[in-house]
Short mmCIF file of C-alpha atoms and ligand atoms in Angstrom, two decimals:
data_model
loop_
_atom_site.label_atom_id
_atom_site.label_comp_id
_atom_site.label_asym_id
_atom_site.label_seq_id
_atom_site.Cartn_x
_atom_site.Cartn_y
_atom_site.Cartn_z
CA MET L 1 100.64 165.71 16.37
CA MET L 2 102.02 162.82 18.41
CA ASN L 3 102.19 163.19 22.14
CA GLY L 4 103.89 161.20 24.83
CA ILE L 5 106.65 158.66 24.78
CA PRO L 6 106.59 156.21 21.85
CA GLN L 7 106.06 152.58 22.79
CA PRO L 8 108.96 150.17 22.20
CA ALA L 9 109.03 148.33 18.88
CA PHE L 10 110.38 145.20 20.60
CA TYR L 11 110.67 143.67 24.03
CA ILE L 12 113.39 141.06 24.47
CA PHE L 13 112.84 138.75 27.44
CA LYS L 14 116.16 137.15 28.37
CA CYS L 15 115.91 134.22 30.79
CA GLN L 16 118.22 134.95 33.71
CA GLN L 17 117.38 131.87 35.77
CA SER L 18 120.40 130.27 37.35
CA ALA L 19 120.35 126.89 39.07
CA PRO L 20 122.12 126.72 42.42
CA PRO L 21 125.70 125.35 42.27
CA GLY L 22 125.81 121.57 42.10
CA MET L 23 122.32 121.31 40.61
CA PRO L 24 122.28 118.91 37.66
CA LYS L 25 119.27 120.68 36.12
CA PRO L 26 120.25 122.90 33.18
CA SER L 27 119.62 126.62 33.45
CA CYS L 28 120.13 129.61 31.19
CA VAL L 29 122.72 131.19 33.46
CA SER L 30 125.27 128.64 34.61
CA GLN L 31 128.08 128.80 37.15
CA ASN L 32 130.21 126.67 34.83
CA ASP L 33 129.68 128.83 31.77
CA PRO L 34 131.06 132.37 32.10
CA GLU L 35 129.61 133.46 28.74
CA SER L 36 126.11 132.54 29.91
CA GLN L 37 126.53 135.02 32.77
CA GLN L 38 127.44 137.85 30.39
CA LEU L 39 124.70 137.50 27.80
CA PHE L 40 122.19 139.96 29.25
CA GLN L 41 124.83 142.64 29.68
CA HIS L 42 126.07 141.96 26.18
CA LEU L 43 122.53 142.32 24.83
CA ALA L 44 121.95 145.60 26.64
CA GLN L 45 125.33 147.02 25.62
CA SER L 46 124.85 146.08 21.98
CA LEU L 47 121.42 147.76 21.92
CA MET L 48 122.96 150.87 23.45
CA MET L 49 125.92 150.94 21.07
CA LYS L 50 123.62 150.62 18.08
CA GLY L 51 121.46 153.46 19.39
CA ILE L 52 118.26 151.42 19.61
CA MET L 53 117.88 151.12 23.38
CA GLY L 54 114.47 152.55 24.20
CA THR L 55 112.71 151.37 21.11
CA VAL L 56 114.04 147.93 22.02
CA GLN L 57 113.61 147.06 25.65
CA PRO L 58 115.65 144.18 27.13
CA ILE L 59 114.02 142.53 30.14
CA GLN L 60 115.51 140.05 32.58
CA THR L 61 113.05 137.31 33.27
CA GLY L 62 112.79 134.03 35.16
CA CYS L 63 112.52 130.55 33.68
CA LEU L 64 110.70 130.39 30.33
CA ASN L 65 110.32 126.60 30.57
CA ARG L 66 112.73 125.69 27.80
CA CYS L 67 115.73 125.09 30.06
CA GLN L 68 117.14 122.21 27.97
CA GLN L 69 117.58 124.62 25.05
CA GLY L 70 119.16 127.39 27.12
CA PRO L 71 120.35 130.06 27.14
CA VAL L 72 117.08 131.34 25.69
CA MET L 73 115.34 134.65 25.03
CA LEU L 74 111.89 135.52 23.72
CA VAL L 75 111.40 138.36 21.24
CA GLU L 76 108.03 140.15 21.24
CA PRO L 77 106.11 140.89 19.15
CA GLY L 78 106.34 137.73 17.09
CA HIS L 79 106.64 135.23 19.95
CA THR L 80 110.08 134.22 18.64
CA MET L 81 112.00 131.93 21.01
CA TYR L 82 115.76 131.95 20.40
CA VAL L 83 117.80 129.13 21.93
CA GLY L 84 121.41 128.08 22.51
CA LEU L 85 122.45 131.72 22.70
CA THR L 86 125.98 133.08 22.56
CA LYS L 87 127.19 136.67 22.24
CA GLU L 88 127.72 136.13 18.51
CA LYS L 89 124.19 134.81 18.04
CA ILE L 90 122.75 137.76 19.95
CA ASP L 91 124.64 140.15 17.66
CA ARG L 92 123.20 138.47 14.58
CA ILE L 93 119.68 138.51 16.04
CA ILE L 94 119.95 142.25 16.72
CA ASP L 95 121.27 143.01 13.23
CA GLU L 96 119.08 140.66 11.19
CA HIS L 97 115.85 140.40 13.18
CA ILE L 98 115.55 143.51 15.35
CA ILE L 99 117.04 145.97 12.85
CA GLY L 100 116.68 144.03 9.59
CA GLY L 101 113.22 142.59 10.20
CA ASN L 102 114.15 138.99 9.33
CA VAL L 103 113.90 136.23 11.93
CA VAL L 104 117.18 134.27 12.25
CA GLU L 105 115.55 130.90 11.65
CA GLU L 106 118.61 128.79 12.47
CA TYR L 107 118.60 130.02 16.10
CA VAL L 108 114.84 129.61 16.63
CA ILE L 109 113.65 126.79 18.88
CA PRO L 110 112.70 123.62 16.93
CA PRO L 111 108.94 123.46 16.25
CA GLU L 112 108.56 120.19 18.19
CA MET L 113 109.79 122.05 21.30
CA TRP L 114 107.48 125.00 20.79
CA GLY L 115 104.30 124.10 18.88
CA GLU L 116 101.26 126.25 18.34
CA PRO L 117 99.97 128.36 21.22
CA VAL L 118 96.73 127.22 22.86
CA PRO L 119 94.21 130.07 22.99
CA PRO L 120 93.17 130.76 26.58
CA SER L 121 89.55 130.88 25.37
CA GLN L 122 89.86 127.12 24.71
CA MET L 123 91.15 126.39 28.20
CA ALA L 124 89.21 128.83 30.34
CA ARG L 125 86.43 127.43 32.56
S1 FES E 1 116.21 128.34 33.06
FE1 FES E 1 115.95 129.49 31.23
S2 FES E 1 114.22 128.54 30.35
FE2 FES E 1 114.39 127.57 32.24
#
């Protein structure tokens, strides 16, 4: 018999960092790009409409250090970094990756911008 609340199958960390107006630095939420301001809400609404909110938990986060590729979001588990997001791309990611189980490779950050993770055991002192 299973007790308690089931853990989510996925967490989606959406970068919500926005540079102050007039800042040349790119950021995932931009004053000059209305769509970039609506992406988190779009993500949450789509999850709700598809009935998978709860087993998929969207989380607003700060800068994920890939600002040049923004807007970005990280899907866990899998450590999948999606870049250059639009509402349409988010819809495809939900349908194909989150529900379908297949990573949408064409929206994943290029390997040269991501690389292999460094195990903390190699860096710890
Ligand atoms: S502002 Fe989103 S990754 Fe830096």
